[in-house]
Each structure stands twice: as C-alpha cells, then as structure tokens.
Tab-separated table of C-alpha atoms in Angstrom:
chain	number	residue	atom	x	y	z
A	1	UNK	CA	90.513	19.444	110.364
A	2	UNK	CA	91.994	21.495	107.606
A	3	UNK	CA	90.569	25.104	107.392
A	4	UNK	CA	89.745	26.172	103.384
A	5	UNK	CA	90.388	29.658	102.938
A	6	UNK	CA	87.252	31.619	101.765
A	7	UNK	CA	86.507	34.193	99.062
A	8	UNK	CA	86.733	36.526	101.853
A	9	UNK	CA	90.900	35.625	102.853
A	10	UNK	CA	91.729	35.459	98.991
A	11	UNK	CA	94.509	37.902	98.296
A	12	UNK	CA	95.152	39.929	95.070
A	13	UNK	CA	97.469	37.625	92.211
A	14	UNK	CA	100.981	38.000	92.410
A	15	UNK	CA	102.438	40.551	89.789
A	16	UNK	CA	104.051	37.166	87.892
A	17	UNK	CA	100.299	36.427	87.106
A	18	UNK	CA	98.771	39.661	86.378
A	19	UNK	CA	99.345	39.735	82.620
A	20	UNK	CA	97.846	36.482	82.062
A	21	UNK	CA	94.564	37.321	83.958
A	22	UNK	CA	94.658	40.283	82.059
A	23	UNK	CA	94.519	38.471	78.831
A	24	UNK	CA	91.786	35.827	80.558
A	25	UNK	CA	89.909	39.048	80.861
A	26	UNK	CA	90.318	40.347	77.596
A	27	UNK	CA	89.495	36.698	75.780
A	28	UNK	CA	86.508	36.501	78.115
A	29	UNK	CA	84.994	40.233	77.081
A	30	UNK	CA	86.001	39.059	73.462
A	31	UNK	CA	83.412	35.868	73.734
A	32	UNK	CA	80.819	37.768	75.505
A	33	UNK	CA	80.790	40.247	72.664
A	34	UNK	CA	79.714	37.418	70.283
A	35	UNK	CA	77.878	35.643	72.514
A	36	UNK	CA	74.917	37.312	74.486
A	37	UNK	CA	73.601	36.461	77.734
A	38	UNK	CA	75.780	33.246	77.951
A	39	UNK	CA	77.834	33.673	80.883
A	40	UNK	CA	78.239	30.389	81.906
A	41	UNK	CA	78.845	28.832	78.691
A	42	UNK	CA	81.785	31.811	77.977
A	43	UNK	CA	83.089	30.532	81.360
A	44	UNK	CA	83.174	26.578	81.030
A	45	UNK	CA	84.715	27.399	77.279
A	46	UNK	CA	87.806	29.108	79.030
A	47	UNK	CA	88.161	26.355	82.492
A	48	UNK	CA	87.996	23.862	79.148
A	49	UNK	CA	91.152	25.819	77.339
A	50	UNK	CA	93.353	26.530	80.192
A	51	UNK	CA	93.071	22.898	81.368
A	52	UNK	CA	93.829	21.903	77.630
A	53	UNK	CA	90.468	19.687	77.795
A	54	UNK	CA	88.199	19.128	74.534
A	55	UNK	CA	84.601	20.653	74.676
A	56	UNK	CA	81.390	19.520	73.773
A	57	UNK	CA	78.595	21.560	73.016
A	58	UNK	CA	75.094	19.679	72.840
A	59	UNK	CA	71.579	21.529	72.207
A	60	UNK	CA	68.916	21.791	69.182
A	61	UNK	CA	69.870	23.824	66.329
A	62	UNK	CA	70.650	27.497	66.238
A	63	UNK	CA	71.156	28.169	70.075
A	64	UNK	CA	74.502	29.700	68.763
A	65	UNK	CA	77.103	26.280	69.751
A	66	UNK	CA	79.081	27.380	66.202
A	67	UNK	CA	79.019	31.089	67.779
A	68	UNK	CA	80.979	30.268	70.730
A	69	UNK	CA	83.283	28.015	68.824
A	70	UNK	CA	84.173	30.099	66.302
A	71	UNK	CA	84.485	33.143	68.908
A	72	UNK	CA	87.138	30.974	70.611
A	73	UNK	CA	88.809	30.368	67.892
A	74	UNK	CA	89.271	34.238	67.091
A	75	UNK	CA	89.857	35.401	69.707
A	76	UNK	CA	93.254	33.214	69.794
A	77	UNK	CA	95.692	34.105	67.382
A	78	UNK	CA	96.474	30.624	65.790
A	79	UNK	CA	95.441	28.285	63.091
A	80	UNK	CA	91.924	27.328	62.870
A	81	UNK	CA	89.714	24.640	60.941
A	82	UNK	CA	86.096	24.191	60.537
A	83	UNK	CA	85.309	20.522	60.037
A	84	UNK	CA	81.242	19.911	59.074
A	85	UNK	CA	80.547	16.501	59.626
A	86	UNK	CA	78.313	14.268	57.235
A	87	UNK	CA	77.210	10.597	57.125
A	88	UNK	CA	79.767	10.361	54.040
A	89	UNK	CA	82.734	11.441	55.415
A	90	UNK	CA	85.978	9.410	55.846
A	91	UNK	CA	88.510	8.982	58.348
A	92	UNK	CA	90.995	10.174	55.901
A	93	UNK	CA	89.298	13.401	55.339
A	94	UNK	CA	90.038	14.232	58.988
A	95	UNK	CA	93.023	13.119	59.402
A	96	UNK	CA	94.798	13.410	56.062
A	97	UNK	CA	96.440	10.989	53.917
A	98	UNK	CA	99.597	9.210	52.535
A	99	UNK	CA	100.251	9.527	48.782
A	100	UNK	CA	103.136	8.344	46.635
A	101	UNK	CA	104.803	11.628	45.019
A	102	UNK	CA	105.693	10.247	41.546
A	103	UNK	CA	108.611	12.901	40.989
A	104	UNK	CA	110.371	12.067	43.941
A	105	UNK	CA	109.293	8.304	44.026
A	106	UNK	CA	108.755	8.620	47.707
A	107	UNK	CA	105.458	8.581	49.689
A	108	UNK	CA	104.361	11.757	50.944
A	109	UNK	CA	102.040	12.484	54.195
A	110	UNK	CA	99.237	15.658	53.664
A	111	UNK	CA	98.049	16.587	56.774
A	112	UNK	CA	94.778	17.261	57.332
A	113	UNK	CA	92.378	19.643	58.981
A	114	UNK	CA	92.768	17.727	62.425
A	115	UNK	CA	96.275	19.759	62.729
A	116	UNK	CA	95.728	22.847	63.988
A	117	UNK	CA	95.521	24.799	66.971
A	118	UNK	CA	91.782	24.614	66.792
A	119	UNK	CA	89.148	21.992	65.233
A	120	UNK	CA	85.430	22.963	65.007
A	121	UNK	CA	84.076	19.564	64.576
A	122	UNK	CA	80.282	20.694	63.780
A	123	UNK	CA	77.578	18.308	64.183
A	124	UNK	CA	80.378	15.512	64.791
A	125	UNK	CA	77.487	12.940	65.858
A	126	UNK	CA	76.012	13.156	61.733
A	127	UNK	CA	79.057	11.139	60.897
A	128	UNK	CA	79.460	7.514	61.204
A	129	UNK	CA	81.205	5.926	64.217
A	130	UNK	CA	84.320	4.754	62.080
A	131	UNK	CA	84.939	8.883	61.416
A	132	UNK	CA	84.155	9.811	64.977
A	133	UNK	CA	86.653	6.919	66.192
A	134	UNK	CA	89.721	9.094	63.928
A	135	UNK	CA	89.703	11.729	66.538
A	136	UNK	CA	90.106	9.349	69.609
A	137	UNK	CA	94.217	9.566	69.664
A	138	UNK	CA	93.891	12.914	68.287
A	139	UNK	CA	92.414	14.356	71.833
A	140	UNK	CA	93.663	11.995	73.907
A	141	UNK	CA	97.644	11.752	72.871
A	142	UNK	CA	97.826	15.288	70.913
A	143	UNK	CA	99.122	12.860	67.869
A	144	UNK	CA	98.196	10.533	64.663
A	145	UNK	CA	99.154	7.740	63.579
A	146	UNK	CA	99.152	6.353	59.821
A	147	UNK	CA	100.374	4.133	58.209
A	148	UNK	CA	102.863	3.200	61.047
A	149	UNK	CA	104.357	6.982	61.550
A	150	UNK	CA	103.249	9.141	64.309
A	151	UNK	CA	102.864	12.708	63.281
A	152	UNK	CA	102.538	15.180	66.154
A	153	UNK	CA	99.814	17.687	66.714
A	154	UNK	CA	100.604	21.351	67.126
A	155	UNK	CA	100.151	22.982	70.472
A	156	UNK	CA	97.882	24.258	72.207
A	157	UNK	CA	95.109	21.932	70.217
A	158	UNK	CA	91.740	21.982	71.211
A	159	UNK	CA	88.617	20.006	69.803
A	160	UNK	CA	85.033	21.772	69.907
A	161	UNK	CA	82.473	19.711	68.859
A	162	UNK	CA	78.841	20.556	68.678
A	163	UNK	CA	76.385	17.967	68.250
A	164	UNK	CA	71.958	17.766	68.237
A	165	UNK	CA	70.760	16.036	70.581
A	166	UNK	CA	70.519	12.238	69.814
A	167	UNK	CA	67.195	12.073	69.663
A	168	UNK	CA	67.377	13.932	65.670
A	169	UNK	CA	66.824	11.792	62.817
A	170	UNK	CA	70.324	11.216	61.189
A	171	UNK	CA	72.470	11.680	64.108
A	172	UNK	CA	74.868	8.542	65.416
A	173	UNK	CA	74.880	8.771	69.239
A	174	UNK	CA	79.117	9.126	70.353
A	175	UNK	CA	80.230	5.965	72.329
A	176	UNK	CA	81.062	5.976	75.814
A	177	UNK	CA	85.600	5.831	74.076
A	178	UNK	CA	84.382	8.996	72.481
A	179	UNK	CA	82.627	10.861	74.802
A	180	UNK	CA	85.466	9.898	77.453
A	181	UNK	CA	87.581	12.727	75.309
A	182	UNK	CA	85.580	15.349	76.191
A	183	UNK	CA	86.400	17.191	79.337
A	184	UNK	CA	83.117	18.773	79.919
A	185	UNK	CA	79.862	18.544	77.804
A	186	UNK	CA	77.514	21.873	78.156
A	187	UNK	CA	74.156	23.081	76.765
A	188	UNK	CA	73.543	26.510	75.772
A	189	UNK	CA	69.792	26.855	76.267
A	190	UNK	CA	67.501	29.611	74.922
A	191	UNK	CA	68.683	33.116	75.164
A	192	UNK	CA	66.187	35.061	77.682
A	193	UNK	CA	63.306	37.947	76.007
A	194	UNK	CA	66.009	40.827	76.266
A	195	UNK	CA	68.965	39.496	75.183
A	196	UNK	CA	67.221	37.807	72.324
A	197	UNK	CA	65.697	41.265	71.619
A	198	UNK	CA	69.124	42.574	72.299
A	199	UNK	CA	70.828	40.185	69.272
A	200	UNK	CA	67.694	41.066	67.184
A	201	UNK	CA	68.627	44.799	67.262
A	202	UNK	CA	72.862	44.471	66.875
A	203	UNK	CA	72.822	41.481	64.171
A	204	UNK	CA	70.302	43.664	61.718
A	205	UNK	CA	73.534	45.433	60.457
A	206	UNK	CA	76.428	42.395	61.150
A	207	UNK	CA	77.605	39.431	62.290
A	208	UNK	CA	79.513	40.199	65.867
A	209	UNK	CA	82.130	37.010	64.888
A	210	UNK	CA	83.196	38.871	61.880
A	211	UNK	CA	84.229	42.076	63.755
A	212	UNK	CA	86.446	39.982	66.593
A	213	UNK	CA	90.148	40.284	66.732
A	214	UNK	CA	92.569	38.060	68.745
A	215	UNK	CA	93.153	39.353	72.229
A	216	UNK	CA	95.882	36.579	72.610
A	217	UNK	CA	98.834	34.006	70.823
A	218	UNK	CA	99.849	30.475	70.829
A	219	UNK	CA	102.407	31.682	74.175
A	220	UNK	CA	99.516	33.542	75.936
A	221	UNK	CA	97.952	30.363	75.955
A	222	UNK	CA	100.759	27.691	76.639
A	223	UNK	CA	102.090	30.321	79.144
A	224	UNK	CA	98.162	29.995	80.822
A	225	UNK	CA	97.959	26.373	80.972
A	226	UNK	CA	101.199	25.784	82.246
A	227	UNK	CA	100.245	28.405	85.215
A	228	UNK	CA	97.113	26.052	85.965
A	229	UNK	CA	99.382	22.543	86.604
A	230	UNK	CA	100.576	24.495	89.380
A	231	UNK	CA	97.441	25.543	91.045
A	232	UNK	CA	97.653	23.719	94.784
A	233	UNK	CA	94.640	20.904	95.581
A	234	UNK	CA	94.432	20.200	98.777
A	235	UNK	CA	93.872	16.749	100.863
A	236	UNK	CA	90.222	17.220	101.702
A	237	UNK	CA	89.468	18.150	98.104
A	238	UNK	CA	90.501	14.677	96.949
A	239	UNK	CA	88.596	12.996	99.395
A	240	UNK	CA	85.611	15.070	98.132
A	241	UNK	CA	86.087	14.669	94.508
A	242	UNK	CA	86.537	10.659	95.542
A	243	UNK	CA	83.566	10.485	97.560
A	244	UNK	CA	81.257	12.313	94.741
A	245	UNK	CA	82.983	9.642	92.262
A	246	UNK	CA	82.161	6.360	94.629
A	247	UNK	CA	78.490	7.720	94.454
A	248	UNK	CA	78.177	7.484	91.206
A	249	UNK	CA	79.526	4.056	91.124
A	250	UNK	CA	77.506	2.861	93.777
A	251	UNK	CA	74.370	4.705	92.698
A	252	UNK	CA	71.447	2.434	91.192
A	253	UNK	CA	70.077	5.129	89.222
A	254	UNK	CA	73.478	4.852	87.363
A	255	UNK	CA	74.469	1.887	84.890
A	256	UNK	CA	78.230	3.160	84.296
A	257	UNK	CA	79.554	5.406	87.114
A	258	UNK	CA	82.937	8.107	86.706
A	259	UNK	CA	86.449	6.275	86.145
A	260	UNK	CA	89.498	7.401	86.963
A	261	UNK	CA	89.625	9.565	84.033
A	262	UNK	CA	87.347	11.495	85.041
A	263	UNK	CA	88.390	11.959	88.295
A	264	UNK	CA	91.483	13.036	87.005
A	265	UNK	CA	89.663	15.498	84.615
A	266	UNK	CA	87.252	17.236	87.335
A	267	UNK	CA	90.677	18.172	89.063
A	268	UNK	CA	92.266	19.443	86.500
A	269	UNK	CA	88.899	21.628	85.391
A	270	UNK	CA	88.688	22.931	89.197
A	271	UNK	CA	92.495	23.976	88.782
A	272	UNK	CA	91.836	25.547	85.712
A	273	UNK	CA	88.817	27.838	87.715
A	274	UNK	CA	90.411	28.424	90.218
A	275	UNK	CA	93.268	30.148	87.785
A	276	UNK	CA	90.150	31.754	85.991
A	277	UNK	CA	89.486	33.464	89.522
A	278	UNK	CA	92.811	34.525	90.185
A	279	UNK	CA	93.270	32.169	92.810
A	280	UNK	CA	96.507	29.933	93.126
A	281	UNK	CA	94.287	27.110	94.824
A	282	UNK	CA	91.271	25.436	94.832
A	283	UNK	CA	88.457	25.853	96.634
A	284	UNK	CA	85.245	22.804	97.294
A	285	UNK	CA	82.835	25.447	94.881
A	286	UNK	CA	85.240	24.708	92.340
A	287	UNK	CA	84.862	21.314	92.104
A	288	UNK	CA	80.965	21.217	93.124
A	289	UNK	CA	80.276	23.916	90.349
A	290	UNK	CA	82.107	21.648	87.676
A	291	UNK	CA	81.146	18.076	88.609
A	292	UNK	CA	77.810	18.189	86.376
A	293	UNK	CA	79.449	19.295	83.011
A	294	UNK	CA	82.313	16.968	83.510
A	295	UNK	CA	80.675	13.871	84.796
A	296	UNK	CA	77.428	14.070	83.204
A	297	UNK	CA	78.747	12.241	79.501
A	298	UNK	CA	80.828	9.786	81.681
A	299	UNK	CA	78.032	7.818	82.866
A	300	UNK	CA	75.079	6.141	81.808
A	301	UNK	CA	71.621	6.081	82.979
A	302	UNK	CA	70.329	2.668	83.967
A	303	UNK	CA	67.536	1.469	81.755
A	304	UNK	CA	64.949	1.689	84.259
A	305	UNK	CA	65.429	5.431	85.237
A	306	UNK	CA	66.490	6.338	81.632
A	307	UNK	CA	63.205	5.546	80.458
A	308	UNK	CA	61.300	8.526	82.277
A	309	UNK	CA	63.300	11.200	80.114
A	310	UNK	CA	66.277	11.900	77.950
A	311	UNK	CA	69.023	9.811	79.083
A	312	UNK	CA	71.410	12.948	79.185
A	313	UNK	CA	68.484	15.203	81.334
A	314	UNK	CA	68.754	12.124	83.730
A	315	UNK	CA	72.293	12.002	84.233
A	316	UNK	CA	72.412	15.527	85.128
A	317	UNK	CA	69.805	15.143	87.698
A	318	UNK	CA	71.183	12.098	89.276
A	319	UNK	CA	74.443	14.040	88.970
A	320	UNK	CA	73.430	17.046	91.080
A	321	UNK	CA	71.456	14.675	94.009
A	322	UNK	CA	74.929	12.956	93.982
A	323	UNK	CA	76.682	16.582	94.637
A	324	UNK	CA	73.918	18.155	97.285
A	325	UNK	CA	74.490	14.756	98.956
A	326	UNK	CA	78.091	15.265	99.563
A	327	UNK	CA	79.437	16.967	102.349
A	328	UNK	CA	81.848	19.785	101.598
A	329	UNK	CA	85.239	20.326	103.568
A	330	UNK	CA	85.545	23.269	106.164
C-alpha cells in the first residue's frame, strides 16, 4: 500500500522555490484586491495559468467574469487584448490577415489580437461557430495557420473566455472541439450581503482594476510553469484519476464521458495546485478538489437526466456523486 504524505508531514519549499511562491502570493493578493469575496475563483484562475490551461468563465451578466480577467491580465506584465465577441465577427478579425503590400509587391501577414500573452475573449459564445472554431489551434498548438504558413504564438498565452449561460437569447452554445480547449470551466456566483456591501462602499470613488500594477513578467511566469511539469504524481493517484474517468464513461446519467484529454488535463491542474501550495507533489485533495471544474464541460448529460435542469447544473452533480463515490488512496 503506498502511504500519501499529509498536510501534516509537508515540509517548508526549498529556497530554489521560494521566490516564485512569493510572486504566486503577490499575483494572488493582486486578484483578490479586484475581486471581492471570490476565493475560489482567484484560486482556479492561477492552477489554470501555471498549468498553461485556457479558462472559462460561465455565469449571468455582471457577476464580475471581465473583473477577474482583466485582473489577470494586470497583474502580469505582458501584452494583453480584449476581444468582444458579436454575431458579426469574422475569423479574420481574430486571427489577422494576409494582404498584398503594393510597394514591395509581396504579401504581407498582420497579426491579429489572438497574439498576445493574454486574450480576453468576452462573451465568446455571441459569435458564430465558424469564429469560435479560429481559436481551436490557437489553444491547443500555441500557433496559426493561414494561408499555408504557421505563425507562432508568443509565450506564456492564455485564453479567458467568459460566456452567459446558453440559455440567453443570442448566444451559440460552444461545441464539445471547443469546449475540449478549456482546462477548467468555473462560475462565479453572487457575491455574499457584506462583500457586496463591501464593493458598494470602495467602487463609489474607483474602479479597483484601474489602480493594479503587475506583481510579475513573462519569466516569472515561464519560470512557474516550468516548476509545475516537475511536480511528482504518484501511482495510486493515476489509478484514482482513472477510476473517476471510467465512471463517467460508464455512468448512464452521462451521454459523453472524460477522454483522454481530460485525463491528461486534471493531472496537470492537480500539479499545478499542488505548486500553488508549495508542495513538490500531489496529494488525492488535489485531484478530488479539481475534477468538477475540469470535467464538468467534457461531458454531456444524457437526454433523459438533462431534461430535469440545466444541462451544465447536471453535469456538475453527476460529477461530484462520481467523486464521493471514489475511494481515495491512503
């Protein structure tokens, strides 16, 4: 039987990794500032970043998913573009375009606002599915293609989209391709009675996003992510992350269980808390505390079950009977 060390046998960080979770603590402090009473959603944002994963932000209107975006974005030092989707937007306006220089008599490529460190992609499911599609090798190969030539993406690069839920008129629900790209999805829910009388009293003078300054660079960040790859899994915590995975395959409250992707991704996000923790491995809490906003866009609610609620409040329930079911490794 293989023993997991507890919270209690966890040692301090070495010295080599006491500057970065220095700067994890600053860029954490920086997003709470903007971001009241969101703990968990300041959290998830930062697992998403160091394991270089794409986030999705789904809720109703004006539950502050553009806050937390842009409060990322600041807090980084690095380029930055705000992209707000509409039903009449093009491929090309995300992506950029090839034009034929008439002085030089060559074609030229302009880039567009898809390279950059960091994309905002607001309301990215009020566009039509050909637009949404532009960002597929974007996210998952860090490069475009057009017109034949690959054109890299700088690094790190980071996609944060916020959408309503499907259910508003206008919106175009994200295919299954699509949502695949994302390696969590997260909801930001109402703000309790104090903290929203607490934003009531600090935003009658300013907006908290305009006051943020970046607590970190582009190396800060490579220098982070690179530190989570090397974050030991052991054994037992495959065979747990496999066994919550075969559930959902198996499960006939589920039409379309996990792949392998997302297998792969729930690792990666339970490296990337365990480096948020100071830890140099993982431990089961970090995959059972994760396995909801990973999993919960990669599958599909069958018809039957789907029909008693929102298809994405169904997933998550199936999703956490699925977890509590699962025996964790000693």
């Amino acid at each position: 039987m293989t023993i997991m060390p507890t919270r209690e046998t966890i040692e301090a960080p070495p010295a080599a990794t006491a500057k970065p979770l220095a700067k994890l603590a600053e860029l954490e402090a920086s997003l709470g500032s903007a971001l009241r009473g969101k703990p968990e959603a300041v959290n998830l944002s930062l697992v998403c970043l160091l394991a270089r994963g794409h986030l999705l932000i789904e809720d109703v209107p004006g539950v502050g998913k553009t806050t937390l975006a842009q409060a990322l974005a600041r807090s980084v030092s690095c380029t930055f573009h705000r992209l707000q989707f509409t039903s009449d937007m093009l491929p090309s306006d995300v992506l950029g375009v090839t034009i034929y220089n008439a002085h030089s008599g060559v074609f030229e490529f302009k880039p567009g606002p898809v390279f950059t460190n960091f994309l905002l992609a607001d309301e990215i499911n009020r566009t039509t599915p050909k637009t949404q599609s532009a960002l597929l090798e974007a996210m998952n190969e860090n490069q475009v293609t057009l017109d034949g030539h690959s054109h890299s993406l700088p690094r790190p690069f980071m996609v944060i989209a916020t959408q309503n839920p499907v259910e508003h008129h206008g919106t175009y629900p994200l295919p299954e391709s699509q949502l695949d790209r994302f390696l969590m999805r997260i909801k930001m829910g109402y703000p309790s009675h104090e903290t929203e009388k607490e934003i009531l009293r600090n935003r009658a003078t300013d907006d908290p996003i305009e006051s943020l300054e970046p607590v970190a660079d582009v190396a800060d960040v490579m220098t982070m992510q690179q530190a989570v790859t090397r974050i030991k899994v052991d054994s037992s915590l495959h065979d747990y992350a496999l066994e919550i995975v075969n559930r959902t395959r198996k499960s006939d409250q589920l039409a379309l269980g996990v792949s392998p992707r997302g297998t792969l991704m729930l690792q990666r996000a339970a490296q990337a808390r365990a480096f948020l923790e100071g830890r140099d491995f993982c431990l089961p809490d970090d995959f059972k505390q994760l396995a909801v906003a990973v999993f919960s866009h990669r599958v599909v609610a069958s018809a039957r079950h789907a029909s008693l609620q929102k298809k994405s409040e169904t997933t998550e329930i199936v999703l956490r009977e699925i977890v509590e079911s699962v025996r964790v490794p000693l």
